[in-house]
PDB file of C-alpha atoms and ligand atoms in Angstrom:
ATOM      1  CA  MET A   3      47.778  40.318 305.527  1.00  0.00           C
ATOM      2  CA  THR A   4      45.633  42.571 307.726  1.00  0.00           C
ATOM      3  CA  GLU A   5      43.516  45.102 305.918  1.00  0.00           C
ATOM      4  CA  THR A   6      43.518  48.646 307.338  1.00  0.00           C
ATOM      5  CA  LYS A   7      39.988  49.839 307.795  1.00  0.00           C
ATOM      6  CA  GLU A   8      39.064  53.172 306.252  1.00  0.00           C
ATOM      7  CA  ARG A   9      38.052  55.631 308.982  1.00  0.00           C
ATOM      8  CA  ILE A  10      34.955  57.506 307.911  1.00  0.00           C
ATOM      9  CA  ALA A  11      33.465  60.539 309.640  1.00  0.00           C
ATOM     10  CA  ILE A  12      30.137  62.229 309.014  1.00  0.00           C
ATOM     11  CA  TYR A  13      30.100  66.024 309.087  1.00  0.00           C
ATOM     12  CA  PRO A  14      26.363  66.782 309.364  1.00  0.00           C
ATOM     13  CA  GLY A  15      24.591  70.111 309.261  1.00  0.00           C
ATOM     14  CA  SER A  16      22.020  72.328 307.640  1.00  0.00           C
ATOM     15  CA  PHE A  17      24.708  74.053 305.534  1.00  0.00           C
ATOM     16  CA  ASP A  18      22.176  76.726 304.528  1.00  0.00           C
ATOM     17  CA  PRO A  19      24.570  77.756 303.054  1.00  0.00           C
ATOM     18  CA  LEU A  20      28.126  76.391 303.422  1.00  0.00           C
ATOM     19  CA  THR A  21      30.531  78.979 304.896  1.00  0.00           C
ATOM     20  CA  ASN A  22      34.305  79.309 305.058  1.00  0.00           C
ATOM     21  CA  GLY A  23      33.988  78.309 308.717  1.00  0.00           C
ATOM     22  CA  HIS A  24      32.489  74.976 307.634  1.00  0.00           C
ATOM     23  CA  LEU A  25      35.335  74.501 305.122  1.00  0.00           C
ATOM     24  CA  ASP A  26      37.862  75.190 307.890  1.00  0.00           C
ATOM     25  CA  VAL A  27      36.324  72.473 310.085  1.00  0.00           C
ATOM     26  CA  LEU A  28      36.144  70.118 307.102  1.00  0.00           C
ATOM     27  CA  LYS A  29      39.882  70.556 306.455  1.00  0.00           C
ATOM     28  CA  ARG A  30      40.686  69.811 310.087  1.00  0.00           C
ATOM     29  CA  ALA A  31      38.502  66.688 309.956  1.00  0.00           C
ATOM     30  CA  GLN A  32      40.406  65.499 306.878  1.00  0.00           C
ATOM     31  CA  ASP A  33      43.631  65.561 308.913  1.00  0.00           C
ATOM     32  CA  ILE A  34      42.126  62.920 311.211  1.00  0.00           C
ATOM     33  CA  PHE A  35      39.863  60.774 309.023  1.00  0.00           C
ATOM     34  CA  ASP A  36      40.393  58.968 305.726  1.00  0.00           C
ATOM     35  CA  ARG A  37      37.068  60.049 304.320  1.00  0.00           C
ATOM     36  CA  VAL A  38      34.543  62.683 305.382  1.00  0.00           C
ATOM     37  CA  ILE A  39      30.900  62.579 304.363  1.00  0.00           C
ATOM     38  CA  LEU A  40      29.405  66.036 304.389  1.00  0.00           C
ATOM     39  CA  ALA A  41      25.750  65.275 305.099  1.00  0.00           C
ATOM     40  CA  VAL A  42      23.119  67.940 304.485  1.00  0.00           C
ATOM     41  CA  LEU A  43      20.031  67.590 306.663  1.00  0.00           C
ATOM     42  CA  HIS A  44      16.862  67.301 304.587  1.00  0.00           C
ATOM     43  CA  ASN A  45      14.137  68.467 306.946  1.00  0.00           C
ATOM     44  CA  PRO A  46      11.024  69.816 305.169  1.00  0.00           C
ATOM     45  CA  ALA A  47       9.735  71.104 308.537  1.00  0.00           C
ATOM     46  CA  LYS A  48      12.700  73.495 308.837  1.00  0.00           C
ATOM     47  CA  LYS A  49      12.525  76.686 306.788  1.00  0.00           C
ATOM     48  CA  SER A  50      15.642  77.109 304.697  1.00  0.00           C
ATOM     49  CA  LEU A  51      16.854  79.605 302.115  1.00  0.00           C
ATOM     50  CA  PHE A  52      18.304  76.966 299.782  1.00  0.00           C
ATOM     51  CA  SER A  53      16.806  73.603 298.795  1.00  0.00           C
ATOM     52  CA  PRO A  54      18.815  70.489 299.750  1.00  0.00           C
ATOM     53  CA  GLU A  55      19.804  70.090 296.074  1.00  0.00           C
ATOM     54  CA  GLU A  56      21.065  73.680 295.896  1.00  0.00           C
ATOM     55  CA  ARG A  57      23.032  73.200 299.115  1.00  0.00           C
ATOM     56  CA  VAL A  58      24.606  69.958 297.858  1.00  0.00           C
ATOM     57  CA  ASN A  59      25.529  71.564 294.530  1.00  0.00           C
ATOM     58  CA  MET A  60      27.112  74.600 296.206  1.00  0.00           C
ATOM     59  CA  ILE A  61      29.162  72.295 298.453  1.00  0.00           C
ATOM     60  CA  LYS A  62      30.283  70.138 295.504  1.00  0.00           C
ATOM     61  CA  ASP A  63      31.289  73.266 293.594  1.00  0.00           C
ATOM     62  CA  SER A  64      33.290  74.460 296.629  1.00  0.00           C
ATOM     63  CA  ILE A  65      35.337  71.328 297.350  1.00  0.00           C
ATOM     64  CA  ASN A  66      36.940  71.049 293.902  1.00  0.00           C
ATOM     65  CA  GLY A  67      36.253  67.337 293.381  1.00  0.00           C
ATOM     66  CA  ASP A  68      38.269  66.196 296.414  1.00  0.00           C
ATOM     67  CA  PRO A  69      37.917  62.389 296.269  1.00  0.00           C
ATOM     68  CA  ARG A  70      38.169  62.093 300.067  1.00  0.00           C
ATOM     69  CA  ILE A  71      34.939  64.034 300.521  1.00  0.00           C
ATOM     70  CA  GLU A  72      31.466  62.698 299.772  1.00  0.00           C
ATOM     71  CA  VAL A  73      28.485  65.055 299.724  1.00  0.00           C
ATOM     72  CA  ASP A  74      25.082  63.606 300.532  1.00  0.00           C
ATOM     73  CA  THR A  75      21.709  64.424 302.096  1.00  0.00           C
ATOM     74  CA  PHE A  76      20.115  62.615 304.999  1.00  0.00           C
ATOM     75  CA  ASP A  77      16.891  62.644 306.947  1.00  0.00           C
ATOM     76  CA  GLY A  78      15.827  60.943 310.152  1.00  0.00           C
ATOM     77  CA  LEU A  79      18.278  60.073 312.882  1.00  0.00           C
ATOM     78  CA  LEU A  80      21.874  61.101 312.341  1.00  0.00           C
ATOM     79  CA  VAL A  81      23.299  58.076 314.173  1.00  0.00           C
ATOM     80  CA  GLU A  82      21.224  55.745 311.998  1.00  0.00           C
ATOM     81  CA  TYR A  83      22.653  57.412 308.903  1.00  0.00           C
ATOM     82  CA  ALA A  84      26.157  57.080 310.428  1.00  0.00           C
ATOM     83  CA  ARG A  85      25.550  53.343 310.991  1.00  0.00           C
ATOM     84  CA  ILE A  86      24.464  52.826 307.377  1.00  0.00           C
ATOM     85  CA  LYS A  87      27.551  54.702 306.159  1.00  0.00           C
ATOM     86  CA  LYS A  88      29.842  52.711 308.510  1.00  0.00           C
ATOM     87  CA  ALA A  89      31.118  55.962 310.043  1.00  0.00           C
ATOM     88  CA  VAL A  90      33.042  55.885 313.318  1.00  0.00           C
ATOM     89  CA  ALA A  91      32.531  59.551 314.188  1.00  0.00           C
ATOM     90  CA  VAL A  92      30.338  62.605 313.841  1.00  0.00           C
ATOM     91  CA  ILE A  93      32.155  65.921 313.410  1.00  0.00           C
ATOM     92  CA  ARG A  94      30.796  69.150 314.832  1.00  0.00           C
ATOM     93  CA  GLY A  95      32.439  72.551 314.638  1.00  0.00           C
ATOM     94  CA  MET A  96      32.719  74.626 317.801  1.00  0.00           C
ATOM     95  CA  ARG A  97      33.014  78.380 317.734  1.00  0.00           C
ATOM     96  CA  ALA A  98      32.314  79.864 321.129  1.00  0.00           C
ATOM     97  CA  ILE A  99      31.164  78.604 324.493  1.00  0.00           C
ATOM     98  CA  SER A 100      27.592  79.424 323.422  1.00  0.00           C
ATOM     99  CA  ASP A 101      27.722  76.417 321.069  1.00  0.00           C
ATOM    100  CA  PHE A 102      28.623  74.105 323.909  1.00  0.00           C
ATOM    101  CA  GLU A 103      25.326  73.443 325.677  1.00  0.00           C
ATOM    102  CA  SER A 104      23.245  72.361 322.699  1.00  0.00           C
ATOM    103  CA  GLU A 105      26.157  70.393 321.193  1.00  0.00           C
ATOM    104  CA  PHE A 106      26.744  68.594 324.500  1.00  0.00           C
ATOM    105  CA  GLN A 107      23.071  67.666 324.708  1.00  0.00           C
ATOM    106  CA  MET A 108      23.011  66.414 321.132  1.00  0.00           C
ATOM    107  CA  ALA A 109      26.236  64.424 321.553  1.00  0.00           C
ATOM    108  CA  LEU A 110      24.928  62.678 324.667  1.00  0.00           C
ATOM    109  CA  MET A 111      21.626  61.851 322.975  1.00  0.00           C
ATOM    110  CA  ASN A 112      23.501  60.508 319.945  1.00  0.00           C
ATOM    111  CA  ARG A 113      25.688  58.380 322.225  1.00  0.00           C
ATOM    112  CA  LYS A 114      22.603  57.029 323.980  1.00  0.00           C
ATOM    113  CA  LEU A 115      21.126  56.072 320.615  1.00  0.00           C
ATOM    114  CA  ASN A 116      24.326  54.564 319.231  1.00  0.00           C
ATOM    115  CA  LYS A 117      27.332  54.063 321.485  1.00  0.00           C
ATOM    116  CA  ASP A 118      29.567  53.048 318.575  1.00  0.00           C
ATOM    117  CA  VAL A 119      29.640  56.518 317.013  1.00  0.00           C
ATOM    118  CA  GLN A 120      31.873  59.107 318.710  1.00  0.00           C
ATOM    119  CA  SER A 121      31.224  62.847 318.569  1.00  0.00           C
ATOM    120  CA  VAL A 122      34.348  64.796 317.666  1.00  0.00           C
ATOM    121  CA  PHE A 123      34.383  68.563 318.219  1.00  0.00           C
ATOM    122  CA  LEU A 124      36.772  70.661 316.207  1.00  0.00           C
ATOM    123  CA  MET A 125      37.485  74.318 316.931  1.00  0.00           C
ATOM    124  CA  THR A 126      37.110  76.617 313.971  1.00  0.00           C
ATOM    125  CA  GLY A 127      39.992  78.924 313.105  1.00  0.00           C
ATOM    126  CA  LEU A 128      39.839  82.216 315.034  1.00  0.00           C
ATOM    127  CA  ARG A 129      39.023  84.019 311.817  1.00  0.00           C
ATOM    128  CA  TRP A 130      35.640  82.256 311.599  1.00  0.00           C
ATOM    129  CA  ILE A 131      34.672  82.421 315.247  1.00  0.00           C
ATOM    130  CA  PHE A 132      31.829  84.906 314.660  1.00  0.00           C
ATOM    131  CA  THR A 133      30.474  83.560 311.378  1.00  0.00           C
ATOM    132  CA  SER A 134      27.403  81.418 310.946  1.00  0.00           C
ATOM    133  CA  SER A 135      25.128  80.663 308.011  1.00  0.00           C
ATOM    134  CA  SER A 136      22.318  82.644 309.666  1.00  0.00           C
ATOM    135  CA  ILE A 137      24.289  85.811 310.278  1.00  0.00           C
ATOM    136  CA  ILE A 138      25.767  85.676 306.774  1.00  0.00           C
ATOM    137  CA  LYS A 139      22.265  85.317 305.266  1.00  0.00           C
ATOM    138  CA  GLU A 140      21.028  88.253 307.326  1.00  0.00           C
ATOM    139  CA  ALA A 141      23.906  90.491 306.234  1.00  0.00           C
ATOM    140  CA  ALA A 142      23.586  89.383 302.600  1.00  0.00           C
ATOM    141  CA  GLN A 143      19.871  90.097 302.578  1.00  0.00           C
ATOM    142  CA  PHE A 144      20.558  93.761 303.277  1.00  0.00           C
ATOM    143  CA  GLY A 145      23.472  94.018 300.874  1.00  0.00           C
ATOM    144  CA  GLY A 146      26.287  93.536 303.416  1.00  0.00           C
ATOM    145  CA  ASP A 147      29.593  92.409 301.939  1.00  0.00           C
ATOM    146  CA  ILE A 148      30.032  88.763 302.937  1.00  0.00           C
ATOM    147  CA  SER A 149      32.448  87.910 300.121  1.00  0.00           C
ATOM    148  CA  ASP A 150      35.339  86.755 302.340  1.00  0.00           C
ATOM    149  CA  MET A 151      33.100  84.601 304.543  1.00  0.00           C
ATOM    150  CA  VAL A 152      31.774  82.155 301.950  1.00  0.00           C
ATOM    151  CA  PRO A 153      33.300  80.224 299.045  1.00  0.00           C
ATOM    152  CA  GLU A 154      32.814  81.763 295.566  1.00  0.00           C
ATOM    153  CA  PRO A 155      30.026  79.350 294.406  1.00  0.00           C
ATOM    154  CA  VAL A 156      28.012  80.262 297.531  1.00  0.00           C
ATOM    155  CA  LYS A 157      28.579  83.979 296.976  1.00  0.00           C
ATOM    156  CA  ILE A 158      27.184  83.646 293.441  1.00  0.00           C
ATOM    157  CA  LYS A 159      24.044  81.848 294.668  1.00  0.00           C
ATOM    158  CA  LEU A 160      23.540  84.413 297.446  1.00  0.00           C
ATOM    159  CA  MET A 161      23.733  87.197 294.873  1.00  0.00           C
ATOM    160  CA  GLU A 162      20.994  85.442 292.872  1.00  0.00           C
ATOM    161  CA  LYS A 163      18.760  85.263 295.956  1.00  0.00           C
ATOM    162  CA  PHE A 164      19.461  88.784 297.157  1.00  0.00           C
ATOM    163  CA  PRO A 165      19.633  91.296 294.276  1.00  0.00           C
ATOM    164  CA  LYS A 166      20.801  94.012 296.721  1.00  0.00           C
ATOM    165  CA  LEU A 167      24.002  92.055 297.315  1.00  0.00           C
ATOM    166  CA  ASP A 168      26.856  93.293 295.161  1.00  0.00           C
ATOM    167  CA  CYS A 169      30.237  92.042 296.375  1.00  0.00           C
TER     168      CYS A 169
HETATM  169  O1  PNS B  18      23.877  72.844 311.094  1.00  0.00           O
HETATM  170  P1  PNS B  18      22.939  72.448 312.206  1.00  0.00           P
HETATM  171  O2  PNS B  18      21.534  72.921 311.890  1.00  0.00           O
HETATM  172  O3  PNS B  18      23.431  72.922 313.532  1.00  0.00           O
HETATM  173  O4  PNS B  18      22.920  70.836 312.235  1.00  0.00           O
HETATM  174  C1  PNS B  18      22.083  70.151 313.121  1.00  0.00           C
HETATM  175  C2  PNS B  18      22.039  68.623 312.800  1.00  0.00           C
HETATM  176  C3  PNS B  18      21.659  68.404 311.351  1.00  0.00           C
HETATM  177  C4  PNS B  18      23.386  68.011 313.051  1.00  0.00           C
HETATM  178  C5  PNS B  18      20.996  67.989 313.759  1.00  0.00           C
HETATM  179  O5  PNS B  18      19.807  68.714 313.716  1.00  0.00           O
HETATM  180  C6  PNS B  18      20.706  66.517 313.438  1.00  0.00           C
HETATM  181  O6  PNS B  18      21.550  65.662 313.569  1.00  0.00           O
HETATM  182  N1  PNS B  18      19.447  66.230 312.988  1.00  0.00           N
HETATM  183  C7  PNS B  18      19.007  64.897 312.647  1.00  0.00           C
HETATM  184  C8  PNS B  18      18.090  64.319 313.740  1.00  0.00           C
HETATM  185  C9  PNS B  18      18.918  63.804 314.890  1.00  0.00           C
HETATM  186  O7  PNS B  18      19.523  62.762 314.794  1.00  0.00           O
HETATM  187  N2  PNS B  18      18.996  64.625 315.976  1.00  0.00           N
HETATM  188  C10 PNS B  18      19.897  64.389 317.095  1.00  0.00           C
HETATM  189  C11 PNS B  18      19.401  63.444 318.149  1.00  0.00           C
HETATM  190  S1  PNS B  18      17.759  63.722 318.659  1.00  0.00           S
END
């Protein structure tokens, strides 16, 4: 009997913090792959609002224990992490054309480093086309209502960081 191989994809990112746009891409990725590993970049050189542990916990709290999703952190080369995890693809969300150039460059570099891992680009739903973690953090910092752009566990953590925020 032939065994069907589980198709694993890595969905990497800073996720500082997770947004509803990320969740939208994650859902689309789950329609294609058996298992998705949401991999939070741990890069001490990059300034972030939330620690890797906080980001992982917020993600876990937002995916309601879905057994087809693994949440992890990684450092170093993404394609090396993908090799260790036996992933066949890397998922990246695309919003507007402005995302294209840097994503294209990164995908070609990743292919050069490991030709066995494919980059798969998924379009976010129209509703999330203008959202990003950075713009949400900026709005939240000044008390802007971001409550329908992030999952509830993220909203709670943002309110802890920014006392002005009252959604
Ligand atoms: O959410 P982001 O910040 O756009 O995600 C960027 C990320 C984490 C996917 C990218 O920076 C990355 O893969 N970093 C790990 C180092 C690496 O492999 N870089 C690409 C080839 S040089």
